[in-house]
Coordinates of C-alpha atoms in Angstrom, one line a residue:
Chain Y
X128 CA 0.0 0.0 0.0
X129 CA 2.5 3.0 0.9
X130 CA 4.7 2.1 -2.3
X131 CA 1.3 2.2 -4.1
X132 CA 0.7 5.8 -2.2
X133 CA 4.1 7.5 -2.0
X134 CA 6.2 6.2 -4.9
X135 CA 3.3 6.4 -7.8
X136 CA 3.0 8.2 -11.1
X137 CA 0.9 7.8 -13.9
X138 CA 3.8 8.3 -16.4
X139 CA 5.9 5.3 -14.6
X140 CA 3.3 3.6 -13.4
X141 CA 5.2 0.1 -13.6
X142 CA 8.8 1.1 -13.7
X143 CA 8.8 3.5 -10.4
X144 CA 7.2 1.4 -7.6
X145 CA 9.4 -1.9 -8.9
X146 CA 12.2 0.8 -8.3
X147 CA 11.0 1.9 -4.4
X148 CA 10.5 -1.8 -3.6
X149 CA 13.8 -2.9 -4.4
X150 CA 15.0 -0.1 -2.2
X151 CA 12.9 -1.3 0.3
X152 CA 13.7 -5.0 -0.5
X153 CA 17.3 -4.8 -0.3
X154 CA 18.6 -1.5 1.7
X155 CA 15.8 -1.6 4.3
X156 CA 14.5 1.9 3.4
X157 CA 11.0 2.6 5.0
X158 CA 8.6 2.9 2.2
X159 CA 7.0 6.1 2.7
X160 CA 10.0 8.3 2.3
X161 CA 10.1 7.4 -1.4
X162 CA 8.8 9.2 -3.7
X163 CA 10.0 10.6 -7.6
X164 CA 11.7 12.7 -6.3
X165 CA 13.6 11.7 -3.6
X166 CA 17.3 12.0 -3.6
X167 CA 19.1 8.8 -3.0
X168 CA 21.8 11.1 -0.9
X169 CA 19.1 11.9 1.4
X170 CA 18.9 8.1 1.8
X171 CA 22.0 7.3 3.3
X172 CA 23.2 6.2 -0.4
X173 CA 26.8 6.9 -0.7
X174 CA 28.5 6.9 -4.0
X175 CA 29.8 3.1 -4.1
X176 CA 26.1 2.3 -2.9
X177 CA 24.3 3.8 -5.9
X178 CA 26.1 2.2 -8.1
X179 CA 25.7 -1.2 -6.5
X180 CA 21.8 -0.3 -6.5
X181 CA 22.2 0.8 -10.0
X182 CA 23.4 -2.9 -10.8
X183 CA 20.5 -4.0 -9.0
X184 CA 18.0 -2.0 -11.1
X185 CA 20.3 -3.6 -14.4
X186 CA 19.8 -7.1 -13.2
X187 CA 15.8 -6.5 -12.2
X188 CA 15.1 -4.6 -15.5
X189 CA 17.5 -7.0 -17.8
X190 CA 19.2 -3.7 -18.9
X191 CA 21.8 -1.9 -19.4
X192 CA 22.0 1.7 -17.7
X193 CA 24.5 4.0 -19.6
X194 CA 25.8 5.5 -16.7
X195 CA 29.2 6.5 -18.1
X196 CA 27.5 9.1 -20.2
X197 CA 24.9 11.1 -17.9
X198 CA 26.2 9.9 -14.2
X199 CA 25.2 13.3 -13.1
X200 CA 21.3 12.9 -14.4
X201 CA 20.4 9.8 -11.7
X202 CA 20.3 11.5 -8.6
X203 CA 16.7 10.9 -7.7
X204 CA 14.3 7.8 -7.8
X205 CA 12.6 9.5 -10.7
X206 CA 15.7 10.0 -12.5
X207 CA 16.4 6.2 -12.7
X208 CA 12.6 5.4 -13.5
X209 CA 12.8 7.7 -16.2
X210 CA 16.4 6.2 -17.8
X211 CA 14.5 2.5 -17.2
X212 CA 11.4 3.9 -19.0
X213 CA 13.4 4.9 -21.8
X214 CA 15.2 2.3 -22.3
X215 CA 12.3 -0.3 -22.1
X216 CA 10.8 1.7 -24.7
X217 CA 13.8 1.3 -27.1
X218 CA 14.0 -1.7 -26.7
X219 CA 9.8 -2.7 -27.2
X220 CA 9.8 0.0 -30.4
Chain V
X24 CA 60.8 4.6 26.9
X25 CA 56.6 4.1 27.0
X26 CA 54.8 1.2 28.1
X27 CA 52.0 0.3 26.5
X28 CA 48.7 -1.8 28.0
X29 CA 45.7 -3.2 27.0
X30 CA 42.6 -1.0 27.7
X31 CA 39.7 -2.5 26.0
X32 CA 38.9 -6.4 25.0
X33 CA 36.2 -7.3 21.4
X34 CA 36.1 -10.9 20.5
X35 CA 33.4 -12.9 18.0
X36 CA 34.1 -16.2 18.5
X37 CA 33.1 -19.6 17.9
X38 CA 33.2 -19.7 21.8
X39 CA 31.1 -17.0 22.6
X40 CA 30.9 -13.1 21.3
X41 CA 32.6 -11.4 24.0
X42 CA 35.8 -11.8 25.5
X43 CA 34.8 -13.1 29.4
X44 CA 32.3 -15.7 27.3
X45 CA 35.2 -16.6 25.4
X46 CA 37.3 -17.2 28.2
X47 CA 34.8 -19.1 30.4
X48 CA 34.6 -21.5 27.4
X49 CA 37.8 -22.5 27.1
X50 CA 38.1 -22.9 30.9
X51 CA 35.1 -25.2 30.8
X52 CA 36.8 -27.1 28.0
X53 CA 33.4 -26.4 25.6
X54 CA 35.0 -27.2 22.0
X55 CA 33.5 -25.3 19.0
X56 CA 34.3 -27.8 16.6
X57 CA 31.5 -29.5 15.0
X58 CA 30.7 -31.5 11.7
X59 CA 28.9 -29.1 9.4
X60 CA 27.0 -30.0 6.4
X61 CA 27.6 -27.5 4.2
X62 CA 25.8 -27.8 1.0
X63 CA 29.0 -28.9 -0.8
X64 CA 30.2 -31.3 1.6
X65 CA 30.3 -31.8 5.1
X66 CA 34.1 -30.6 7.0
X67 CA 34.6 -30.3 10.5
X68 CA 34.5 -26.1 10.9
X69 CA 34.5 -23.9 14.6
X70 CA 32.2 -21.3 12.9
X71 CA 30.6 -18.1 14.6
X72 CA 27.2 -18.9 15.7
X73 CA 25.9 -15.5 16.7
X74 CA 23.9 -13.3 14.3
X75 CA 26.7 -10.8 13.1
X76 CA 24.6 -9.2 10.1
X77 CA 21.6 -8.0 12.2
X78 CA 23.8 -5.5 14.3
X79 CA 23.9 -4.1 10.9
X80 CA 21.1 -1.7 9.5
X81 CA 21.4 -3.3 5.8
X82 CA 22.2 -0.5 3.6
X83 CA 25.4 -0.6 5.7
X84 CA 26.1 -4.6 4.7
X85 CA 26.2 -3.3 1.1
X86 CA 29.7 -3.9 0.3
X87 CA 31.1 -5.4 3.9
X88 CA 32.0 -9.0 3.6
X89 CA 31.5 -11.2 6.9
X90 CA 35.0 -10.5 7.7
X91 CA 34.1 -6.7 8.4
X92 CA 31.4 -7.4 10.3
X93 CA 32.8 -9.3 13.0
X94 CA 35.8 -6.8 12.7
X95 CA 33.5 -4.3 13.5
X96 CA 31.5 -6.1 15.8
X97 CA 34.4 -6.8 18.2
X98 CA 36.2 -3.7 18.1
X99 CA 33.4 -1.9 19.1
X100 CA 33.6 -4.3 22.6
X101 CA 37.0 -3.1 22.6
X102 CA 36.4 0.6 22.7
X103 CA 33.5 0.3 24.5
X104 CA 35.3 -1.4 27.2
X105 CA 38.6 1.0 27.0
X106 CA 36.1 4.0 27.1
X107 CA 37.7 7.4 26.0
X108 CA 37.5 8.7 22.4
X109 CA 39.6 7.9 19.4
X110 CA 37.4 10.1 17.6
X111 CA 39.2 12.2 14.9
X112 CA 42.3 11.6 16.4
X113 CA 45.7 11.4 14.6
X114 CA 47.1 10.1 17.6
X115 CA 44.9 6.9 17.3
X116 CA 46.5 4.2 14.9
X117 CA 45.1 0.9 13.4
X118 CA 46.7 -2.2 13.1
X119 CA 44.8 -5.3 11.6
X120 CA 46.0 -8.8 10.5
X121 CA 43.8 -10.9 8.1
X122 CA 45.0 -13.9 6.1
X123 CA 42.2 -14.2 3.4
X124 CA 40.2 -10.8 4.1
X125 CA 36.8 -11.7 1.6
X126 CA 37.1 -14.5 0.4
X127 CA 33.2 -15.5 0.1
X128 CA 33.2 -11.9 -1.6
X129 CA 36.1 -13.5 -4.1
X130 CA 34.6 -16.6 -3.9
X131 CA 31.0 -16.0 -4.9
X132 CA 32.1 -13.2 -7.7
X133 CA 33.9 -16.6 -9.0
X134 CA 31.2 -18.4 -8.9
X135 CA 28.9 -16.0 -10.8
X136 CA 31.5 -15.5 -13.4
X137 CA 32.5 -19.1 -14.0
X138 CA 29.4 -21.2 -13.1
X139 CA 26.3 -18.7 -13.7
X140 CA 28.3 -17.4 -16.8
X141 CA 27.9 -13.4 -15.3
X142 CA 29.6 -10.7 -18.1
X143 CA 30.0 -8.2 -15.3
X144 CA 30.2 -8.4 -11.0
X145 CA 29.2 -6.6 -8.1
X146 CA 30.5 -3.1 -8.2
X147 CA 31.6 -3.6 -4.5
X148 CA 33.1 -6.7 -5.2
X149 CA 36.4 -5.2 -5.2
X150 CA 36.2 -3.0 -2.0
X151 CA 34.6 -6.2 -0.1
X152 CA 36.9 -8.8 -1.2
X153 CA 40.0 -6.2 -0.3
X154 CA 42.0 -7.9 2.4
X155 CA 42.3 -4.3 3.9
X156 CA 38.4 -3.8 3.9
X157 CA 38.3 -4.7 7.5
X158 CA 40.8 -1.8 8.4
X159 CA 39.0 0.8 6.2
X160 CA 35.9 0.3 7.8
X161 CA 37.1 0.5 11.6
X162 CA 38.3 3.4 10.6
X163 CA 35.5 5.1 9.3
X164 CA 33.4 3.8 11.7
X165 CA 35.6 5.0 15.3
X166 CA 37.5 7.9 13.2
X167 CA 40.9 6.8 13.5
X168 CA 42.9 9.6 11.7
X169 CA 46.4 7.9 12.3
X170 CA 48.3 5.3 10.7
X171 CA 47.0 1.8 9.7
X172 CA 48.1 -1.3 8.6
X173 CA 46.7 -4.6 7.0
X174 CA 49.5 -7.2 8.0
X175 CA 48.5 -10.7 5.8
X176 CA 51.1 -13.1 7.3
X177 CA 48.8 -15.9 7.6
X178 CA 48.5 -17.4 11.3
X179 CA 50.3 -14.6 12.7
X180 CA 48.7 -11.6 11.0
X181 CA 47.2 -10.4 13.9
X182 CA 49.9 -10.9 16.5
X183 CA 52.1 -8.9 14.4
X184 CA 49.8 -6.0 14.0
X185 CA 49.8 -5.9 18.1
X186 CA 53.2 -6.5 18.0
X187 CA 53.8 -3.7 15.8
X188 CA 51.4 -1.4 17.4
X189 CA 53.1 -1.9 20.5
X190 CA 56.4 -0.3 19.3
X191 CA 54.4 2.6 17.2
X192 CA 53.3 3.5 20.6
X193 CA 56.2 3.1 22.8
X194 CA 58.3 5.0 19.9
X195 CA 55.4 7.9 20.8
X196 CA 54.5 7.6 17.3
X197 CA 51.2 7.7 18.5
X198 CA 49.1 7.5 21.8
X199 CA 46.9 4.7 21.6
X200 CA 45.8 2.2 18.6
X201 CA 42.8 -0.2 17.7
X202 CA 44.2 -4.1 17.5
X203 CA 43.3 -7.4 16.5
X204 CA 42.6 -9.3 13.5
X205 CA 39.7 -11.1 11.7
X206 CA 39.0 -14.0 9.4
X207 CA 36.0 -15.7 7.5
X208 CA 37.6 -18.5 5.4
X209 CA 35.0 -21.2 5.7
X210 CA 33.9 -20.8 1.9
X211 CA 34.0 -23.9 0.0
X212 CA 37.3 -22.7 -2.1
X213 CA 39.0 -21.7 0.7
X214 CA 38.3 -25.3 2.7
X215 CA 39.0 -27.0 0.0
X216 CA 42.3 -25.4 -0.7
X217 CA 43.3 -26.3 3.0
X218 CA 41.9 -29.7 2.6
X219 CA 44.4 -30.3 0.0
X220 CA 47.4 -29.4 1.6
X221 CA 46.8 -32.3 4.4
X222 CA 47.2 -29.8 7.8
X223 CA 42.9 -30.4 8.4
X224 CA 42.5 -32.7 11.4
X225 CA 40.9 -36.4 10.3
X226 CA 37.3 -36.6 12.0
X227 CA 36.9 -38.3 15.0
X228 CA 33.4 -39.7 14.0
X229 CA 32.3 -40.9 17.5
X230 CA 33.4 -37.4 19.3
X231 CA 34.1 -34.7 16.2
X232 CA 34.1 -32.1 18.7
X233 CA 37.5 -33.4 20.2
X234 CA 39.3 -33.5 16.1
X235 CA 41.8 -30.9 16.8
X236 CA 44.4 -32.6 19.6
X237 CA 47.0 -30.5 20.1
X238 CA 50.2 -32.0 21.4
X239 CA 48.7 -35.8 21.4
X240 CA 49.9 -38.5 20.1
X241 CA 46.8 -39.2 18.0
X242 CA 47.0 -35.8 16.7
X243 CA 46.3 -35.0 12.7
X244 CA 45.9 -31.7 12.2
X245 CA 43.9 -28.2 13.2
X246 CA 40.0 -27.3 12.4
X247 CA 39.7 -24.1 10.2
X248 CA 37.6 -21.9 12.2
X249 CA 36.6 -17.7 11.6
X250 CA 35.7 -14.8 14.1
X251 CA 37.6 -11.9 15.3
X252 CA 39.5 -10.3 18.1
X253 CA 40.1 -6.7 19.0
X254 CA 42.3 -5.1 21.7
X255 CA 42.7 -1.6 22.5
X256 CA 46.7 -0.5 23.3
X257 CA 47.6 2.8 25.1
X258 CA 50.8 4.2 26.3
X259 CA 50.0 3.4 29.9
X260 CA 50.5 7.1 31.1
X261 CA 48.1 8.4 29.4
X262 CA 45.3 5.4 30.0
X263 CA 46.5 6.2 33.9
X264 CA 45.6 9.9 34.0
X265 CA 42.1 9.4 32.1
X266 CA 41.2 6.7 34.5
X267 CA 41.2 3.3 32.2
X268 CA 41.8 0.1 33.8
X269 CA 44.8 -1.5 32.7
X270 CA 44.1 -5.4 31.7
X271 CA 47.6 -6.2 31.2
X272 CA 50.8 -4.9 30.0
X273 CA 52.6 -5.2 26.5
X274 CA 55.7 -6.2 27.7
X275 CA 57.8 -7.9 24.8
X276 CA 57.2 -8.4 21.4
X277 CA 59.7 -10.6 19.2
X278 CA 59.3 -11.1 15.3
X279 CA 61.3 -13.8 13.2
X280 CA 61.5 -15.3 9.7
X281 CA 62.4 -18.9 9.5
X282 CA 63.8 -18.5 5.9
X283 CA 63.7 -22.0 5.6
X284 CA 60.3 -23.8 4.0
X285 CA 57.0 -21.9 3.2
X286 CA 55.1 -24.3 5.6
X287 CA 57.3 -26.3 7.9
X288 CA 58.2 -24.7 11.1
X289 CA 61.6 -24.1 12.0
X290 CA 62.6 -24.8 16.3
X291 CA 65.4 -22.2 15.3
X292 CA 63.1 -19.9 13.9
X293 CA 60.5 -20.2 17.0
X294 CA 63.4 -20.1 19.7
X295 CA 65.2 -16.9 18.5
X296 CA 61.6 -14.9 18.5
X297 CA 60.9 -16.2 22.0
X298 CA 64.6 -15.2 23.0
X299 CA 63.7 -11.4 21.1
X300 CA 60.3 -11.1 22.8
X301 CA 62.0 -12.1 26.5
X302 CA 64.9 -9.8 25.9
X303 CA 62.4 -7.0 24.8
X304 CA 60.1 -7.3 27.7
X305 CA 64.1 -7.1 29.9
X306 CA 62.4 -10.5 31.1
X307 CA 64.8 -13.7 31.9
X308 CA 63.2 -17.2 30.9
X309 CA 62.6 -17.8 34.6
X310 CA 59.8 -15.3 34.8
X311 CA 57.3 -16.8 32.6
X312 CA 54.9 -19.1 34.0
X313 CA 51.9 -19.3 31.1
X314 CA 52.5 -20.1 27.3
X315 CA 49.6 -19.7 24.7
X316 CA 51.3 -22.1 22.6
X317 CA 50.8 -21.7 18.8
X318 CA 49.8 -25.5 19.5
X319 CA 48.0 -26.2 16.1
X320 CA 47.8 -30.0 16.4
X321 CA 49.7 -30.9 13.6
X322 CA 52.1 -33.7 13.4
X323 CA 55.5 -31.3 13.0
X324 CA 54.3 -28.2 14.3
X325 CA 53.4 -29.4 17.7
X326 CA 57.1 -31.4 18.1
X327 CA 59.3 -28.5 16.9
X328 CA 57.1 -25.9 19.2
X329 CA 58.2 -28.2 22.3
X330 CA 61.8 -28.3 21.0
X331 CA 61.5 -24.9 20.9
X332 CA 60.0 -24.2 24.2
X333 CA 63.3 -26.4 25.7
X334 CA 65.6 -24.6 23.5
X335 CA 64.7 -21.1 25.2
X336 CA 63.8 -22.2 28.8
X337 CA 65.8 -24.9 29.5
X338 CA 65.6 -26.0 32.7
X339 CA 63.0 -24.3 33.2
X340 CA 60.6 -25.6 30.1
X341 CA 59.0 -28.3 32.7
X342 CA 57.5 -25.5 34.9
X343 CA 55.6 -23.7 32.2
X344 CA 52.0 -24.1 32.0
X345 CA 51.6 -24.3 28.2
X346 CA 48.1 -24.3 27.0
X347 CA 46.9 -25.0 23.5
X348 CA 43.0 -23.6 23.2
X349 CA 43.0 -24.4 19.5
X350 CA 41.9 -27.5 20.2
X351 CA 38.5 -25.6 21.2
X352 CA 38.2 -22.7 19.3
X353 CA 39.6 -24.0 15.7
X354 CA 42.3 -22.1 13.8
X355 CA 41.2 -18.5 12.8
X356 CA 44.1 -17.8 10.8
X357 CA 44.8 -14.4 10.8
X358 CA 42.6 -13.7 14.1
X359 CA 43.9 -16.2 16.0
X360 CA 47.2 -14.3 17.4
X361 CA 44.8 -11.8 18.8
X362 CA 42.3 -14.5 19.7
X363 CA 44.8 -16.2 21.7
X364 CA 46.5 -12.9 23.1
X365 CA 43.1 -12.0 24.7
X366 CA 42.7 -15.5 25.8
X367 CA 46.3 -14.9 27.9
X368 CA 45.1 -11.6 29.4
X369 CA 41.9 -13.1 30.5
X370 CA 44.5 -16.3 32.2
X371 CA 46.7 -13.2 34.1
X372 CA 43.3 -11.3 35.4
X373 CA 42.0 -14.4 36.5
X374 CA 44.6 -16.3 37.7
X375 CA 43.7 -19.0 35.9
X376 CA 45.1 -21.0 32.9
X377 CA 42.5 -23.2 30.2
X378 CA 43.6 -26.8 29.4
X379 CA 44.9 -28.0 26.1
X380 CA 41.8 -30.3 25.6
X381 CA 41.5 -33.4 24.1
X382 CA 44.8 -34.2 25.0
X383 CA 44.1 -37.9 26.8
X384 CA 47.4 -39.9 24.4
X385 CA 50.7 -38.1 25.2
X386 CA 53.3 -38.2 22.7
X387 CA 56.5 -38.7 23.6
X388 CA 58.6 -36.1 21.8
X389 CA 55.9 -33.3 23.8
X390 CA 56.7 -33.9 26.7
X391 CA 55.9 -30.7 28.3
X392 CA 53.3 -29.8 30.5
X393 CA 50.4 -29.2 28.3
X394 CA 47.3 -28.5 31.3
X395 CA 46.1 -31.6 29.9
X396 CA 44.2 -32.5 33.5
X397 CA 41.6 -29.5 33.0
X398 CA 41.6 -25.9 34.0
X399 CA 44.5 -24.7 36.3
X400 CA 44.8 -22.0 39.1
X401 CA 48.4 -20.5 39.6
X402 CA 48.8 -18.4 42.3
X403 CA 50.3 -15.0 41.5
X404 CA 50.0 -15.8 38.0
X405 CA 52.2 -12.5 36.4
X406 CA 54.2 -12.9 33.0
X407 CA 53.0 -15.0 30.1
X408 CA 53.2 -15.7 26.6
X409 CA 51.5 -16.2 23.4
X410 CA 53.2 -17.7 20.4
X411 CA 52.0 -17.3 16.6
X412 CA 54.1 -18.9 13.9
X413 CA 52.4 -18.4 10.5
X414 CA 52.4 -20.5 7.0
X415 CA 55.4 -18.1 5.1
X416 CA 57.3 -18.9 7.8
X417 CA 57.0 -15.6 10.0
X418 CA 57.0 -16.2 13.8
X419 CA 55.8 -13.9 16.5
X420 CA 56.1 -13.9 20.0
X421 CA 54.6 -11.7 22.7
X422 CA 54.9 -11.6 26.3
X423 CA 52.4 -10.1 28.1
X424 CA 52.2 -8.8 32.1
X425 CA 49.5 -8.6 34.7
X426 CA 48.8 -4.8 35.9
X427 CA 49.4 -3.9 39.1
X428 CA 47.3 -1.4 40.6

């Protein structure tokens, strides 16, 4: 229910609460303090732990995050939804 | 010059996560060796049975191999114990022995790469897997701003990284330091490596508990086991004017090579480091009355130990207590020098020496005596050593003091 309530938009509707419960899954974070735009720094997330959680979104999604090229861009929840988003549609056009 | 003691005590052991439990385990004669079926095969292990991750909020396990956790685990006894604050502190070193550091880290990234056919790894595989992980942790985690060391010299790893701590302090290099060593090899690699190289103790199937036999005739080798132990050191002045109770003193500290074969031990080798840690401490033979023997169980090491212990005490070699607790809490490799250190405070605070279990067939070439009977009292029980000679061929010896108040 609160990933459903906190972590919801109608333009990710899939890809962004998968994202808040593997956060939730795997680092423990309570659920209601994500949302689209939460920061993962405001998390606890330190540099070497985004990028393992960025390999954990690869592996979940079967993708491939270019992260060498915009590493700048996925500083929030929503900024990883939208690069997974993207890419899924890519790959489905 | 500085002398240095022992303020603080961390252990997370497969006798108990704390350094009294510990000790009240091996006095009882409770062996951690059991037969463990572990998925692969089943191998006599002493493993840690306490919950080490849960201690842990999980986003902080991302990256830390088990070897950091007990690392952590036990150093904070230690400074919680000592008391005081190393906090941001320059004058704080770090001094950690580990002989395999991650290797379930290694061993799983192997495993996804050559069995599950993975094209890329963890991206903390690397700083996980690292053997100095441990030591980069503790120091985030207590702020120590000083020096620090990873010493990798297999079984004496961590007696080396007291030893050396010891002089950093009484050189006034620093004030106080953050000790001990830590070890989770029981990965099936990692057993099976040591399987191979014939040192595992054969499975008594009736009684596996009592494998690891230390000195006895039927003797056939050690029990791997994991954990960690932490001390804190401080130059005794300073632990005096804030009020910390002194647990013993760092008398002596000897360090040797054998420069003869990567894993027999060398009598010469183990005699001259005893003779360097007894002329360090200004100690003659004469005064020591307890030996934390290095006492792994195997067929050569035990023999050459005891030919040792006679080269260096002579007549006196029949009046040491020498103790082997291996034969209760496994082998931790590079945790066991600081294992067995802490083991030898806890003999000189109590008075008390543990047995060398499991010793009921003597062998004649070890003809010392080995506390074979059970736990012993010695009445003013006051200078005592602990001896760690390690695979490579390095030796270590410290001698270590009861305080006086």
């Amino acid at each position: 229910m609160t990933i459903e309530t906190h972590c919801y938009t109608t333009r990710m509707a899939t890809v962004l609460p998968i994202i808040c419960q593997l956060l939730v899954d795997e680092f423990d974070l309570p659920a209601d303090q994500l949302t689209e735009v939460t920061a993962f720094e405001t998390l606890g997330l330190d540099s070497i732990t985004i990028v393992e959680f960025m390999f954990m979104v690869e592996e979940r999604f079967n993708l491939k995050l270019d992260l060498e090229a915009e590493p700048a861009d996925m500083k929030t929840i929503g900024d990883v939804a939208r690069e997974i988003e993207k890419l899924i549609s890519r790959t489905t056009a | 010059m500085r002398r240095v003691v022992a303020t603080g005590l961390g252990v997370v052991s497969p006798l108990g996560s704390s350094s009294g439990a510990f000790f009240d385990a091996l006095l009882a004669q409770q062996s951690a060796i059991r037969l463990h079926d572990l998925g692969w095969g089943t191998r006599l292990a002493a493993r840690v049975e306490s919950d080490v991750e849960s201690p842990f909020p999980k986003l902080k396990r991302i990256g830390l191999d088990r070897v950091t956790l007990m690392a952590l685990l036990a150093v904070r006894q230690a400074a919680d114990q000592a008391g005081g604050a190393f906090v941001d502190s320059e004058t704080t070193g770090l001094f950690w022995g580990t002989g395999m550091g991650g290797a379930s880290t290694l061993e799983n990234s192997y495993r996804d790469i050559f069995q599950k056919g993975a094209t890329r790894l963890r991206p903390t595989t690397v700083v996980a897997g690292m053997n100095n992980a441990a030591s980069g942790h503790i120091g985030i985690d207590f702020g120590v701003l000083g020096p620090s060391f990873t010493y990798s010299s297999a079984c004496s790893s961590s007696a080396v990284a007291i030893g050396e701590a010891m002089r950093a302090i009484r050189g006034g290099w620093i004030d106080r330091a953050i000790v001990g060593g830590s070890e989770a090899l029981l990965t099936e690699g990692v057993m099976m490596a040591w399987d191979a190289l014939q040192t595992i103790a054969h499975t008594d199937t009736d009684h596996p508990e009592t494998s690891c036999r230390p000195f006895a005739a039927d003797r056939t080798g050690f029990v791997l086991g994991e954990g960690a132990a932490a001390l804190i050191l401080e130059d005794e002045e300073r632990a005096r004017v804030r009020g910390a109770r002194c647990l013993a003193h760092l008398a002596g500290y000897g360090n040797t090579t054998d420069a003869r074969h990567i894993t027999q031990p060398d009598p010469g080798g183990q005699a001259r480091v005893m003779v360097h840690a007894l002329a360090d401490a200004g100690l003659s033979p004469e005064r020591i009355q307890h030996v934390n023997a290095h006492g792994t169980g195997t067929r050569i090491g035990d023999v050459n130990e005891t030919i040792a212990l006679h080269q260096v005490f002579g007549a006196h070699a029949p009046g040491l207590a020498v103790s082997a607790t291996k034969a209760l809490h496994g082998h931790l490799m590079g945790a066991t020098g600081a294992l067995e250190v802490i083991a030898t405070i806890e003999a000189l605070l109590r008075g008390e020496v543990p047995p060398t279990a499991h010793l009921g067939k003597p062998d004649p070439l070890c003809d010392l005596d080995y506390v074979s009977e059970g736990r012993r009292r010695i009445e003013n029980l006051d200078v005592a050593m602990s001896n760690s000679f390690g695979f490579g061929g390095n030796n270590v010896s410290l001698v270590l003091r009861r305080c006086h108040p």
